[in-house]
């Protein structure tokens, strides 16, 4: 006969499991706190139920179309094969035409690479996604080509946050806050013409400053990635949209 279960104990087991503790460590912790022995079978039963729910969520059908899909990888400490290590957590966040956000899936790997992203994109297509206007990404080498392979009509937009961070690598620490604020004026512009004017002002202000020349070069290079969405008036025209701000995953 299995051990009796109650919700509080299940919650404690799941909390410890999420922290990366092993079955033996969970047993020891519960015995210390509750002064009761919990069998490994009970711990496995609780965690297996959640694993089934996570697997169902990860494999659920998706909408056929998203206005924007944000694709990024975060590095998180987690237990893998008996040891704690930094691993890449791949995140796909979709935004539909009504502005609703949905986490499409989470995947883990030892590090971030375009080849793994190709597998992620293929899985999204197999789960029902047929197309998206924009894929918002960082500057990972080979990433745009992976997206084009699976979704050839999707436009690739470099993440503004990543572009600003890249530009700030060339700026002295004491100037970074001011440089970042001036850069944002260009990225927040409603039209390409306004963005160009802001970029010219940025260049005039910072080009002669210490390290500013390199920052300007980075900003000018990034400035070529002006957001373009079909239907913006004249063919190839730029139009502001509700998706044109990237908080970065």
Tab-separated table of C-alpha atoms in Angstrom:
chain	number	residue	atom	x	y	z
A	1	UNK	CA	0.000	0.000	0.000
A	2	UNK	CA	1.346	3.431	-0.932
A	3	UNK	CA	1.983	6.193	1.555
A	4	UNK	CA	-0.774	8.674	2.299
A	5	UNK	CA	-0.403	11.994	0.478
A	6	UNK	CA	-1.523	15.498	1.331
A	7	UNK	CA	-1.213	18.708	-0.748
A	8	UNK	CA	1.288	20.449	1.534
A	9	UNK	CA	3.732	17.567	1.258
A	10	UNK	CA	3.316	17.410	-2.527
A	11	UNK	CA	4.078	21.122	-2.717
A	12	UNK	CA	7.231	20.727	-0.640
A	13	UNK	CA	8.442	17.844	-2.794
A	14	UNK	CA	7.868	19.779	-6.012
A	15	UNK	CA	9.556	22.881	-4.620
A	16	UNK	CA	12.660	20.906	-3.653
A	17	UNK	CA	12.608	19.028	-6.951
A	18	UNK	CA	12.506	22.317	-8.866
A	19	UNK	CA	15.608	23.433	-6.947
A	20	UNK	CA	17.502	20.463	-8.347
A	21	UNK	CA	17.621	18.282	-5.238
A	22	UNK	CA	17.975	14.535	-5.652
A	23	UNK	CA	15.491	12.015	-4.247
A	24	UNK	CA	17.844	11.271	-1.362
A	25	UNK	CA	18.242	14.989	-0.566
A	26	UNK	CA	14.475	15.517	-0.682
A	27	UNK	CA	13.947	12.600	1.718
A	28	UNK	CA	16.522	13.997	4.129
A	29	UNK	CA	15.038	17.483	4.045
A	30	UNK	CA	11.471	16.268	4.664
A	31	UNK	CA	12.614	14.041	7.504
A	32	UNK	CA	14.398	16.984	9.135
A	33	UNK	CA	11.426	19.348	8.788
A	34	UNK	CA	8.454	17.010	9.325
A	35	UNK	CA	10.171	14.253	11.359
A	36	UNK	CA	8.697	11.620	9.068
A	37	UNK	CA	10.127	9.252	6.506
A	38	UNK	CA	9.019	9.580	2.891
A	39	UNK	CA	9.662	6.723	0.498
A	40	UNK	CA	11.506	7.214	-2.810
A	41	UNK	CA	8.448	5.740	-4.542
A	42	UNK	CA	6.217	8.529	-3.189
A	43	UNK	CA	8.663	11.224	-4.298
A	44	UNK	CA	8.842	9.685	-7.785
A	45	UNK	CA	5.053	9.469	-7.936
A	46	UNK	CA	4.673	13.188	-7.175
A	47	UNK	CA	7.375	14.334	-9.596
A	48	UNK	CA	6.232	12.004	-12.379
A	49	UNK	CA	2.760	13.556	-12.330
A	50	UNK	CA	4.270	16.993	-12.933
A	51	UNK	CA	6.583	15.620	-15.611
A	52	UNK	CA	3.542	14.295	-17.486
A	53	UNK	CA	1.851	17.715	-17.277
A	54	UNK	CA	4.996	19.477	-18.507
A	55	UNK	CA	5.336	17.019	-21.390
A	56	UNK	CA	1.701	17.606	-22.409
A	57	UNK	CA	2.232	21.379	-22.290
A	58	UNK	CA	5.440	21.177	-24.315
A	59	UNK	CA	3.725	19.117	-27.040
A	60	UNK	CA	0.421	21.016	-27.194
A	61	UNK	CA	-0.840	22.273	-30.595
A	62	UNK	CA	-0.065	25.916	-31.405
A	63	UNK	CA	-1.799	28.656	-33.356
A	64	UNK	CA	-1.072	28.680	-37.117
A	65	UNK	CA	0.064	32.320	-37.161
A	66	UNK	CA	1.822	34.772	-34.806
A	67	UNK	CA	2.588	38.412	-35.437
A	68	UNK	CA	5.946	38.147	-33.709
A	69	UNK	CA	7.983	35.309	-32.235
A	70	UNK	CA	10.767	36.247	-29.815
A	71	UNK	CA	13.580	33.692	-29.754
A	72	UNK	CA	16.319	33.844	-27.155
A	73	UNK	CA	18.386	31.630	-24.855
A	74	UNK	CA	19.061	32.216	-21.161
A	75	UNK	CA	21.788	30.541	-19.163
A	76	UNK	CA	20.511	28.951	-15.948
A	77	UNK	CA	22.139	26.771	-13.303
A	78	UNK	CA	20.447	23.377	-13.231
A	79	UNK	CA	21.148	19.794	-12.301
A	80	UNK	CA	22.100	17.668	-15.278
A	81	UNK	CA	23.258	14.056	-15.050
A	82	UNK	CA	23.975	14.347	-11.334
A	83	UNK	CA	25.792	17.677	-11.307
A	84	UNK	CA	24.857	21.371	-11.304
A	85	UNK	CA	25.983	23.306	-14.382
A	86	UNK	CA	25.110	26.332	-16.490
A	87	UNK	CA	22.899	25.291	-19.381
A	88	UNK	CA	21.155	27.210	-22.137
A	89	UNK	CA	17.365	27.411	-21.815
A	90	UNK	CA	15.851	28.148	-25.229
A	91	UNK	CA	12.705	30.278	-25.028
A	92	UNK	CA	10.144	30.883	-27.795
A	93	UNK	CA	7.570	33.578	-26.983
A	94	UNK	CA	4.776	34.196	-29.493
A	95	UNK	CA	2.569	37.293	-29.769
A	96	UNK	CA	-0.701	36.894	-31.682
A	97	UNK	CA	-2.491	39.591	-33.687
A	98	UNK	CA	-4.432	40.704	-30.594
A	99	UNK	CA	-1.224	41.282	-28.646
A	100	UNK	CA	-1.588	38.222	-26.421
A	101	UNK	CA	1.692	36.572	-25.404
A	102	UNK	CA	2.187	32.834	-25.155
A	103	UNK	CA	5.302	30.871	-24.231
A	104	UNK	CA	5.442	28.386	-27.092
A	105	UNK	CA	8.039	26.158	-25.496
A	106	UNK	CA	11.198	25.740	-23.437
A	107	UNK	CA	14.187	23.572	-24.331
A	108	UNK	CA	17.600	23.010	-22.745
A	109	UNK	CA	21.037	22.297	-24.143
A	110	UNK	CA	24.652	22.635	-23.040
A	111	UNK	CA	24.997	25.881	-25.021
A	112	UNK	CA	23.231	28.036	-27.604
A	113	UNK	CA	23.678	27.249	-31.294
A	114	UNK	CA	21.932	27.783	-34.612
A	115	UNK	CA	21.698	24.025	-35.207
A	116	UNK	CA	19.674	23.529	-32.012
A	117	UNK	CA	17.469	26.500	-32.939
A	118	UNK	CA	16.772	24.806	-36.268
A	119	UNK	CA	15.399	21.834	-34.341
A	120	UNK	CA	13.280	24.129	-32.150
A	121	UNK	CA	11.802	25.902	-35.179
A	122	UNK	CA	11.074	22.592	-36.873
A	123	UNK	CA	9.223	21.441	-33.744
A	124	UNK	CA	7.138	24.649	-33.716
A	125	UNK	CA	6.167	24.023	-37.335
A	126	UNK	CA	5.256	20.411	-36.555
A	127	UNK	CA	3.050	21.646	-33.711
A	128	UNK	CA	1.014	23.808	-36.059
A	129	UNK	CA	2.807	27.130	-36.629
A	130	UNK	CA	2.653	27.965	-40.311
A	131	UNK	CA	4.103	31.479	-40.402
A	132	UNK	CA	4.955	34.649	-38.477
A	133	UNK	CA	5.587	38.226	-39.606
A	134	UNK	CA	8.726	38.702	-37.536
A	135	UNK	CA	11.277	36.619	-35.698
A	136	UNK	CA	12.999	38.764	-33.079
A	137	UNK	CA	16.478	37.415	-32.306
A	138	UNK	CA	19.977	38.287	-31.141
A	139	UNK	CA	23.035	38.266	-33.388
A	140	UNK	CA	23.831	34.542	-33.130
A	141	UNK	CA	25.734	33.379	-36.211
A	142	UNK	CA	23.615	31.223	-38.507
A	143	UNK	CA	20.350	32.059	-36.723
A	144	UNK	CA	18.715	33.971	-39.641
A	145	UNK	CA	19.535	31.102	-42.009
A	146	UNK	CA	17.948	28.585	-39.612
A	147	UNK	CA	14.771	30.679	-39.502
A	148	UNK	CA	14.686	31.025	-43.285
A	149	UNK	CA	14.986	27.261	-43.672
A	150	UNK	CA	11.787	26.611	-41.703
A	151	UNK	CA	9.849	29.864	-42.252
A	152	UNK	CA	11.159	31.362	-45.528
A	153	UNK	CA	8.716	34.322	-45.570
A	154	UNK	CA	9.478	35.475	-42.020
A	155	UNK	CA	11.411	38.718	-41.611
A	156	UNK	CA	14.248	38.624	-39.082
A	157	UNK	CA	14.619	41.587	-36.724
A	158	UNK	CA	17.651	41.989	-34.464
A	159	UNK	CA	16.674	42.626	-30.846
A	160	UNK	CA	17.077	46.315	-29.963
A	161	UNK	CA	18.249	45.487	-26.442
A	162	UNK	CA	21.027	43.283	-27.821
A	163	UNK	CA	22.050	45.976	-30.314
A	164	UNK	CA	22.271	48.665	-27.614
A	165	UNK	CA	24.266	46.348	-25.350
A	166	UNK	CA	26.659	45.583	-28.197
A	167	UNK	CA	27.192	49.310	-28.843
A	168	UNK	CA	27.821	49.983	-25.141
A	169	UNK	CA	30.736	47.534	-25.139
A	170	UNK	CA	32.814	50.348	-26.694
A	171	UNK	CA	31.741	53.078	-24.245
A	172	UNK	CA	33.485	54.016	-20.963
A	173	UNK	CA	31.475	52.944	-17.927
A	174	UNK	CA	30.796	56.505	-16.752
A	175	UNK	CA	29.164	57.422	-20.097
A	176	UNK	CA	27.056	54.308	-20.661
A	177	UNK	CA	23.800	55.540	-19.110
A	178	UNK	CA	23.791	58.741	-21.185
A	179	UNK	CA	24.824	56.947	-24.389
A	180	UNK	CA	22.105	54.321	-23.876
A	181	UNK	CA	19.463	57.025	-23.375
A	182	UNK	CA	20.522	58.805	-26.577
A	183	UNK	CA	20.532	55.536	-28.528
A	184	UNK	CA	16.999	54.733	-27.372
A	185	UNK	CA	15.733	57.986	-28.889
A	186	UNK	CA	16.535	56.581	-32.313
A	187	UNK	CA	15.026	53.174	-31.700
A	188	UNK	CA	11.827	54.728	-30.328
A	189	UNK	CA	11.270	56.844	-33.423
A	190	UNK	CA	7.924	56.346	-35.185
A	191	UNK	CA	9.360	56.639	-38.721
A	192	UNK	CA	12.584	55.807	-40.529
A	193	UNK	CA	13.159	59.522	-41.194
A	194	UNK	CA	12.898	60.381	-37.505
A	195	UNK	CA	15.221	57.481	-36.640
A	196	UNK	CA	17.805	58.771	-39.152
A	197	UNK	CA	17.609	62.271	-37.657
A	198	UNK	CA	18.104	60.926	-34.138
A	199	UNK	CA	21.054	58.846	-35.308
A	200	UNK	CA	22.654	61.908	-36.906
A	201	UNK	CA	22.247	63.818	-33.645
A	202	UNK	CA	23.748	60.910	-31.734
A	203	UNK	CA	26.747	60.859	-34.070
A	204	UNK	CA	27.295	64.605	-33.723
A	205	UNK	CA	27.144	64.370	-29.929
A	206	UNK	CA	29.269	61.303	-29.282
A	207	UNK	CA	31.685	60.793	-32.181
A	208	UNK	CA	34.430	62.898	-30.591
A	209	UNK	CA	33.881	61.541	-27.086
A	210	UNK	CA	36.191	58.926	-25.580
A	211	UNK	CA	35.242	55.636	-27.184
A	212	UNK	CA	32.309	57.325	-28.876
A	213	UNK	CA	33.526	56.682	-32.399
A	214	UNK	CA	33.280	52.929	-31.945
A	215	UNK	CA	29.874	53.272	-30.300
A	216	UNK	CA	28.653	55.368	-33.225
A	217	UNK	CA	29.978	52.771	-35.693
A	218	UNK	CA	28.076	50.064	-33.835
A	219	UNK	CA	24.916	52.140	-33.697
A	220	UNK	CA	25.073	53.028	-37.386
A	221	UNK	CA	25.518	49.371	-38.310
A	222	UNK	CA	22.586	48.372	-36.115
A	223	UNK	CA	20.523	51.247	-37.491
A	224	UNK	CA	20.187	49.406	-40.772
A	225	UNK	CA	17.836	46.922	-39.114
A	226	UNK	CA	14.803	49.243	-39.204
A	227	UNK	CA	11.619	47.328	-38.453
A	228	UNK	CA	9.648	46.600	-41.634
A	229	UNK	CA	6.186	45.074	-41.677
A	230	UNK	CA	4.001	44.367	-44.739
A	231	UNK	CA	1.265	46.913	-45.229
A	232	UNK	CA	3.223	49.980	-44.162
A	233	UNK	CA	1.981	52.202	-46.994
A	234	UNK	CA	4.420	52.452	-49.857
A	235	UNK	CA	6.035	49.184	-50.828
A	236	UNK	CA	8.821	48.381	-48.420
A	237	UNK	CA	7.711	51.258	-46.186
A	238	UNK	CA	8.232	51.312	-42.462
A	239	UNK	CA	5.374	51.502	-40.007
A	240	UNK	CA	5.369	51.455	-36.215
A	241	UNK	CA	3.561	48.523	-34.615
A	242	UNK	CA	2.587	47.376	-31.145
A	243	UNK	CA	5.422	44.835	-31.369
A	244	UNK	CA	8.209	47.311	-32.073
A	245	UNK	CA	9.509	47.379	-28.490
A	246	UNK	CA	11.668	44.511	-27.369
A	247	UNK	CA	11.993	43.967	-23.629
A	248	UNK	CA	14.133	40.960	-24.485
A	249	UNK	CA	13.211	37.654	-22.987
